[in-house]
PDB file of C-alpha atoms and ligand atoms in Angstrom:
ATOM      1  CA  MET A   1      54.087 -35.717 -89.204  1.00  0.00           C
ATOM      2  CA  ALA A   2      55.415 -34.036 -86.091  1.00  0.00           C
ATOM      3  CA  VAL A   3      54.750 -31.072 -83.822  1.00  0.00           C
ATOM      4  CA  ARG A   4      58.074 -29.352 -83.689  1.00  0.00           C
ATOM      5  CA  LYS A   5      59.527 -27.086 -80.918  1.00  0.00           C
ATOM      6  CA  VAL A   6      58.844 -23.307 -81.678  1.00  0.00           C
ATOM      7  CA  LEU A   7      61.997 -21.279 -81.150  1.00  0.00           C
ATOM      8  CA  ARG A   8      61.446 -18.204 -78.889  1.00  0.00           C
ATOM      9  CA  MET A   9      62.784 -14.639 -79.112  1.00  0.00           C
ATOM     10  CA  GLY A  10      66.437 -14.594 -78.037  1.00  0.00           C
ATOM     11  CA  ASN A  11      67.327 -17.597 -80.192  1.00  0.00           C
ATOM     12  CA  PRO A  12      69.777 -16.242 -82.845  1.00  0.00           C
ATOM     13  CA  LEU A  13      68.137 -18.455 -85.511  1.00  0.00           C
ATOM     14  CA  LEU A  14      65.266 -16.156 -85.431  1.00  0.00           C
ATOM     15  CA  LEU A  15      67.432 -13.287 -86.566  1.00  0.00           C
ATOM     16  CA  GLN A  16      68.823 -14.961 -89.637  1.00  0.00           C
ATOM     17  CA  VAL A  17      67.824 -14.174 -93.192  1.00  0.00           C
ATOM     18  CA  ALA A  18      66.344 -17.467 -94.525  1.00  0.00           C
ATOM     19  CA  GLU A  19      67.473 -19.022 -97.713  1.00  0.00           C
ATOM     20  CA  PRO A  20      65.184 -19.387-100.886  1.00  0.00           C
ATOM     21  CA  VAL A  21      63.715 -22.638-101.786  1.00  0.00           C
ATOM     22  CA  ILE A  22      65.297 -23.901-105.049  1.00  0.00           C
ATOM     23  CA  GLU A  23      63.373 -27.284-105.658  1.00  0.00           C
ATOM     24  CA  PHE A  24      59.613 -27.676-105.343  1.00  0.00           C
ATOM     25  CA  GLY A  25      57.427 -30.709-104.902  1.00  0.00           C
ATOM     26  CA  THR A  26      60.272 -32.628-103.066  1.00  0.00           C
ATOM     27  CA  GLU A  27      59.577 -34.922-100.105  1.00  0.00           C
ATOM     28  CA  GLU A  28      61.725 -32.899 -97.773  1.00  0.00           C
ATOM     29  CA  LEU A  29      59.634 -29.727 -98.455  1.00  0.00           C
ATOM     30  CA  GLY A  30      56.421 -31.772 -98.038  1.00  0.00           C
ATOM     31  CA  ARG A  31      57.619 -32.865 -94.677  1.00  0.00           C
ATOM     32  CA  LEU A  32      58.631 -29.417 -93.586  1.00  0.00           C
ATOM     33  CA  ILE A  33      55.291 -28.194 -94.495  1.00  0.00           C
ATOM     34  CA  GLU A  34      53.358 -31.064 -92.844  1.00  0.00           C
ATOM     35  CA  ASP A  35      55.399 -30.318 -89.638  1.00  0.00           C
ATOM     36  CA  MET A  36      54.656 -26.620 -90.018  1.00  0.00           C
ATOM     37  CA  PHE A  37      50.888 -27.225 -90.186  1.00  0.00           C
ATOM     38  CA  ASP A  38      51.056 -29.780 -87.260  1.00  0.00           C
ATOM     39  CA  THR A  39      52.956 -27.157 -85.010  1.00  0.00           C
ATOM     40  CA  MET A  40      50.750 -24.422 -85.947  1.00  0.00           C
ATOM     41  CA  ALA A  41      47.542 -26.325 -85.104  1.00  0.00           C
ATOM     42  CA  ALA A  42      49.061 -27.625 -81.911  1.00  0.00           C
ATOM     43  CA  GLU A  43      49.923 -24.033 -80.841  1.00  0.00           C
ATOM     44  CA  ALA A  44      46.550 -22.576 -82.310  1.00  0.00           C
ATOM     45  CA  GLY A  45      48.535 -20.007 -84.366  1.00  0.00           C
ATOM     46  CA  ALA A  46      47.286 -17.982 -87.454  1.00  0.00           C
ATOM     47  CA  GLY A  47      50.559 -18.411 -89.159  1.00  0.00           C
ATOM     48  CA  LEU A  48      54.110 -19.879 -88.910  1.00  0.00           C
ATOM     49  CA  ALA A  49      57.459 -19.359 -90.755  1.00  0.00           C
ATOM     50  CA  ALA A  50      60.000 -22.120 -91.237  1.00  0.00           C
ATOM     51  CA  PRO A  51      62.704 -20.329 -89.122  1.00  0.00           C
ATOM     52  CA  GLN A  52      60.512 -20.648 -86.144  1.00  0.00           C
ATOM     53  CA  ILE A  53      61.002 -24.382 -86.099  1.00  0.00           C
ATOM     54  CA  GLY A  54      64.690 -23.841 -86.791  1.00  0.00           C
ATOM     55  CA  VAL A  55      64.588 -24.263 -90.696  1.00  0.00           C
ATOM     56  CA  SER A  56      66.222 -21.300 -92.443  1.00  0.00           C
ATOM     57  CA  ARG A  57      64.110 -21.587 -95.581  1.00  0.00           C
ATOM     58  CA  ARG A  58      61.775 -19.028 -97.072  1.00  0.00           C
ATOM     59  CA  VAL A  59      58.484 -20.923 -96.462  1.00  0.00           C
ATOM     60  CA  VAL A  60      55.571 -19.477 -94.469  1.00  0.00           C
ATOM     61  CA  ILE A  61      52.038 -20.909 -93.731  1.00  0.00           C
ATOM     62  CA  PHE A  62      49.034 -19.104 -92.583  1.00  0.00           C
ATOM     63  CA  GLY A  63      45.236 -19.379 -92.359  1.00  0.00           C
ATOM     64  CA  VAL A  64      42.325 -18.463 -90.188  1.00  0.00           C
ATOM     65  CA  GLU A  65      38.910 -20.201 -90.455  1.00  0.00           C
ATOM     66  CA  LYS A  66      35.708 -18.386 -89.915  1.00  0.00           C
ATOM     67  CA  ASN A  67      34.707 -19.066 -86.322  1.00  0.00           C
ATOM     68  CA  PRO A  68      31.057 -18.103 -85.225  1.00  0.00           C
ATOM     69  CA  ARG A  69      32.333 -17.653 -81.634  1.00  0.00           C
ATOM     70  CA  TYR A  70      34.708 -14.766 -82.958  1.00  0.00           C
ATOM     71  CA  PRO A  71      32.664 -12.907 -85.561  1.00  0.00           C
ATOM     72  CA  ASP A  72      34.975 -10.115 -85.792  1.00  0.00           C
ATOM     73  CA  VAL A  73      38.028 -12.323 -86.939  1.00  0.00           C
ATOM     74  CA  GLU A  74      38.468 -12.255 -90.607  1.00  0.00           C
ATOM     75  CA  GLU A  75      38.823 -15.344 -92.488  1.00  0.00           C
ATOM     76  CA  VAL A  76      42.260 -16.010 -94.247  1.00  0.00           C
ATOM     77  CA  PRO A  77      42.518 -18.821 -96.732  1.00  0.00           C
ATOM     78  CA  THR A  78      44.864 -21.507 -95.664  1.00  0.00           C
ATOM     79  CA  THR A  79      48.066 -20.837 -97.716  1.00  0.00           C
ATOM     80  CA  VAL A  80      51.528 -22.256 -98.179  1.00  0.00           C
ATOM     81  CA  LEU A  81      53.782 -19.431 -99.540  1.00  0.00           C
ATOM     82  CA  ILE A  82      57.240 -19.947-100.597  1.00  0.00           C
ATOM     83  CA  ASN A  83      59.842 -17.384-101.628  1.00  0.00           C
ATOM     84  CA  PRO A  84      57.370 -14.525-101.054  1.00  0.00           C
ATOM     85  CA  VAL A  85      57.671 -11.080-102.338  1.00  0.00           C
ATOM     86  CA  ILE A  86      55.472  -8.401-100.832  1.00  0.00           C
ATOM     87  CA  SER A  87      54.820  -4.773-102.221  1.00  0.00           C
ATOM     88  CA  PRO A  88      52.745  -2.313-100.491  1.00  0.00           C
ATOM     89  CA  LEU A  89      49.583  -0.832-102.274  1.00  0.00           C
ATOM     90  CA  GLY A  90      49.516   2.847-101.466  1.00  0.00           C
ATOM     91  CA  SER A  91      51.020   4.425 -98.429  1.00  0.00           C
ATOM     92  CA  GLU A  92      48.221   3.813 -95.703  1.00  0.00           C
ATOM     93  CA  MET A  93      49.392   2.106 -92.610  1.00  0.00           C
ATOM     94  CA  GLU A  94      47.173   0.473 -90.112  1.00  0.00           C
ATOM     95  CA  GLU A  95      47.924  -0.221 -86.378  1.00  0.00           C
ATOM     96  CA  GLY A  96      46.826  -3.587 -85.028  1.00  0.00           C
ATOM     97  CA  TRP A  97      47.478  -6.116 -82.189  1.00  0.00           C
ATOM     98  CA  GLU A  98      49.881  -8.941 -82.936  1.00  0.00           C
ATOM     99  CA  GLY A  99      51.187 -11.904 -81.154  1.00  0.00           C
ATOM    100  CA  CYS A 100      53.696 -14.539 -82.157  1.00  0.00           C
ATOM    101  CA  LEU A 101      54.302 -18.089 -81.130  1.00  0.00           C
ATOM    102  CA  SER A 102      58.013 -17.181 -80.753  1.00  0.00           C
ATOM    103  CA  VAL A 103      56.918 -14.361 -78.290  1.00  0.00           C
ATOM    104  CA  PRO A 104      54.545 -16.264 -76.165  1.00  0.00           C
ATOM    105  CA  GLY A 105      52.035 -14.604 -73.801  1.00  0.00           C
ATOM    106  CA  LEU A 106      52.702 -11.130 -75.233  1.00  0.00           C
ATOM    107  CA  ARG A 107      51.021  -8.827 -77.531  1.00  0.00           C
ATOM    108  CA  GLY A 108      51.933  -5.701 -79.095  1.00  0.00           C
ATOM    109  CA  ARG A 109      50.409  -2.941 -81.411  1.00  0.00           C
ATOM    110  CA  VAL A 110      52.234  -2.995 -84.741  1.00  0.00           C
ATOM    111  CA  PRO A 111      51.931  -0.621 -87.745  1.00  0.00           C
ATOM    112  CA  ARG A 112      51.556  -2.554 -91.197  1.00  0.00           C
ATOM    113  CA  HIS A 113      50.695  -1.594 -94.818  1.00  0.00           C
ATOM    114  CA  ALA A 114      46.957  -1.615 -94.916  1.00  0.00           C
ATOM    115  CA  ARG A 115      47.038  -3.149 -98.490  1.00  0.00           C
ATOM    116  CA  VAL A 116      49.681  -5.131-100.173  1.00  0.00           C
ATOM    117  CA  ARG A 117      50.246  -7.311-103.259  1.00  0.00           C
ATOM    118  CA  TYR A 118      52.073 -10.510-102.690  1.00  0.00           C
ATOM    119  CA  SER A 119      53.442 -13.285-104.779  1.00  0.00           C
ATOM    120  CA  GLY A 120      55.403 -16.543-104.373  1.00  0.00           C
ATOM    121  CA  HIS A 121      54.940 -20.157-105.003  1.00  0.00           C
ATOM    122  CA  ASP A 122      52.984 -23.010-103.512  1.00  0.00           C
ATOM    123  CA  GLN A 123      54.709 -26.250-102.442  1.00  0.00           C
ATOM    124  CA  TYR A 124      54.604 -27.548-105.974  1.00  0.00           C
ATOM    125  CA  GLY A 125      55.925 -24.591-107.650  1.00  0.00           C
ATOM    126  CA  GLY A 126      52.530 -23.156-108.661  1.00  0.00           C
ATOM    127  CA  ARG A 127      52.317 -19.345-108.826  1.00  0.00           C
ATOM    128  CA  ILE A 128      50.468 -17.315-106.204  1.00  0.00           C
ATOM    129  CA  GLU A 129      49.461 -13.761-106.537  1.00  0.00           C
ATOM    130  CA  ARG A 130      46.993 -11.802-104.480  1.00  0.00           C
ATOM    131  CA  GLU A 131      46.078  -8.382-103.499  1.00  0.00           C
ATOM    132  CA  VAL A 132      44.906  -8.177 -99.840  1.00  0.00           C
ATOM    133  CA  SER A 133      43.943  -6.020 -97.114  1.00  0.00           C
ATOM    134  CA  GLY A 134      43.142  -5.835 -93.223  1.00  0.00           C
ATOM    135  CA  PHE A 135      43.999  -8.954 -91.396  1.00  0.00           C
ATOM    136  CA  HIS A 136      45.127 -11.030 -94.289  1.00  0.00           C
ATOM    137  CA  ALA A 137      47.579  -8.330 -95.090  1.00  0.00           C
ATOM    138  CA  ARG A 138      48.818  -8.103 -91.561  1.00  0.00           C
ATOM    139  CA  VAL A 139      49.386 -11.804 -91.233  1.00  0.00           C
ATOM    140  CA  VAL A 140      51.300 -12.035 -94.499  1.00  0.00           C
ATOM    141  CA  GLN A 141      53.612  -9.106 -93.420  1.00  0.00           C
ATOM    142  CA  HIS A 142      54.154 -10.648 -90.042  1.00  0.00           C
ATOM    143  CA  GLU A 143      55.100 -14.157 -91.389  1.00  0.00           C
ATOM    144  CA  CYS A 144      57.384 -12.755 -94.078  1.00  0.00           C
ATOM    145  CA  ASP A 145      59.191 -10.561 -91.607  1.00  0.00           C
ATOM    146  CA  HIS A 146      60.230 -13.835 -90.005  1.00  0.00           C
ATOM    147  CA  LEU A 147      62.145 -14.855 -93.198  1.00  0.00           C
ATOM    148  CA  ASP A 148      64.185 -11.552 -92.771  1.00  0.00           C
ATOM    149  CA  GLY A 149      64.891 -12.119 -89.198  1.00  0.00           C
ATOM    150  CA  ILE A 150      62.519  -9.571 -87.804  1.00  0.00           C
ATOM    151  CA  LEU A 151      59.986 -10.258 -84.905  1.00  0.00           C
ATOM    152  CA  TYR A 152      57.166  -7.991 -84.483  1.00  0.00           C
ATOM    153  CA  PRO A 153      58.434  -6.194 -81.382  1.00  0.00           C
ATOM    154  CA  ARG A 154      61.037  -4.413 -83.471  1.00  0.00           C
ATOM    155  CA  ARG A 155      58.191  -2.819 -85.397  1.00  0.00           C
ATOM    156  CA  ILE A 156      56.171  -1.504 -82.459  1.00  0.00           C
ATOM    157  CA  ARG A 157      56.289   2.322 -82.299  1.00  0.00           C
ATOM    158  CA  ASP A 158      54.937   2.752 -78.884  1.00  0.00           C
ATOM    159  CA  LEU A 159      56.313   0.315 -76.454  1.00  0.00           C
ATOM    160  CA  ARG A 160      53.690   1.279 -73.906  1.00  0.00           C
ATOM    161  CA  LEU A 161      51.408  -0.820 -76.160  1.00  0.00           C
ATOM    162  CA  PHE A 162      53.445  -3.996 -75.607  1.00  0.00           C
ATOM    163  CA  GLY A 163      52.677  -6.279 -72.811  1.00  0.00           C
ATOM    164  CA  PHE A 164      51.404  -9.547 -71.361  1.00  0.00           C
ATOM    165  CA  GLU A 165      47.889 -10.507 -72.844  1.00  0.00           C
ATOM    166  CA  PRO A 166      45.938 -10.658 -69.484  1.00  0.00           C
ATOM    167  CA  GLU A 167      47.403  -7.274 -68.365  1.00  0.00           C
ATOM    168  CA  LEU A 168      46.522  -5.599 -71.685  1.00  0.00           C
ATOM    169  CA  ALA A 169      42.928  -6.874 -71.499  1.00  0.00           C
ATOM    170  CA  ALA A 170      42.289  -6.135 -67.897  1.00  0.00           C
ATOM    171  CA  PRO A 171      39.892  -3.257 -67.028  1.00  0.00           C
ATOM    172  CA  GLY A 172      41.808   0.067 -67.758  1.00  0.00           C
ATOM    173  CA  GLY A 173      44.294  -1.796 -70.172  1.00  0.00           C
ATOM    174  CA  PRO A 174      44.696  -0.804 -73.779  1.00  0.00           C
ATOM    175  CA  ARG A 175      42.818  -3.906 -74.814  1.00  0.00           C
ATOM    176  CA  SER A 176      40.049  -3.743 -72.276  1.00  0.00           C
ATOM    177  CA  ASP A 177      37.231  -2.837 -74.774  1.00  0.00           C
TER     178      ASP A 177
HETATM  179 NI1   NI B   1      55.485 -14.714 -85.606  1.00  0.00          NI
END
């Protein structure tokens, strides 16, 4: 187990399209996923994609536990998702604030599909298929974008709603309420 260095925006590895996983249940895949969970926990992230630690494979993890201190934060089950496929359900888009461990200190308002179906495999090759909405749908779309070399700032429509966290949250800022 190891906390790995998270690559930051500007590193060309974050722009690569990652390769599918061919073999499941291997020691190598197990170690990668363990390192990803250690890194996500150390950085207090909601999700992480393998390319963020420099591994160009189609592997993402995510999960948010219910926290009584933040009752507005929706719970997302802890998930390992490999070779994911996402399809939008309906045409509704939703704007929401996002951050990324590869873009530290910043947040931006990003449009995402409000409802999606996603499928893929767990670390042992078991099939995963879910229909989700809200924050869960947002997290999956954000993480899977990493596998195609897309960081969330590229999806922001109004760059006035992109900035450093304390400034955005300061009185008069777009996140002040
Ligand atoms: Ni990210």
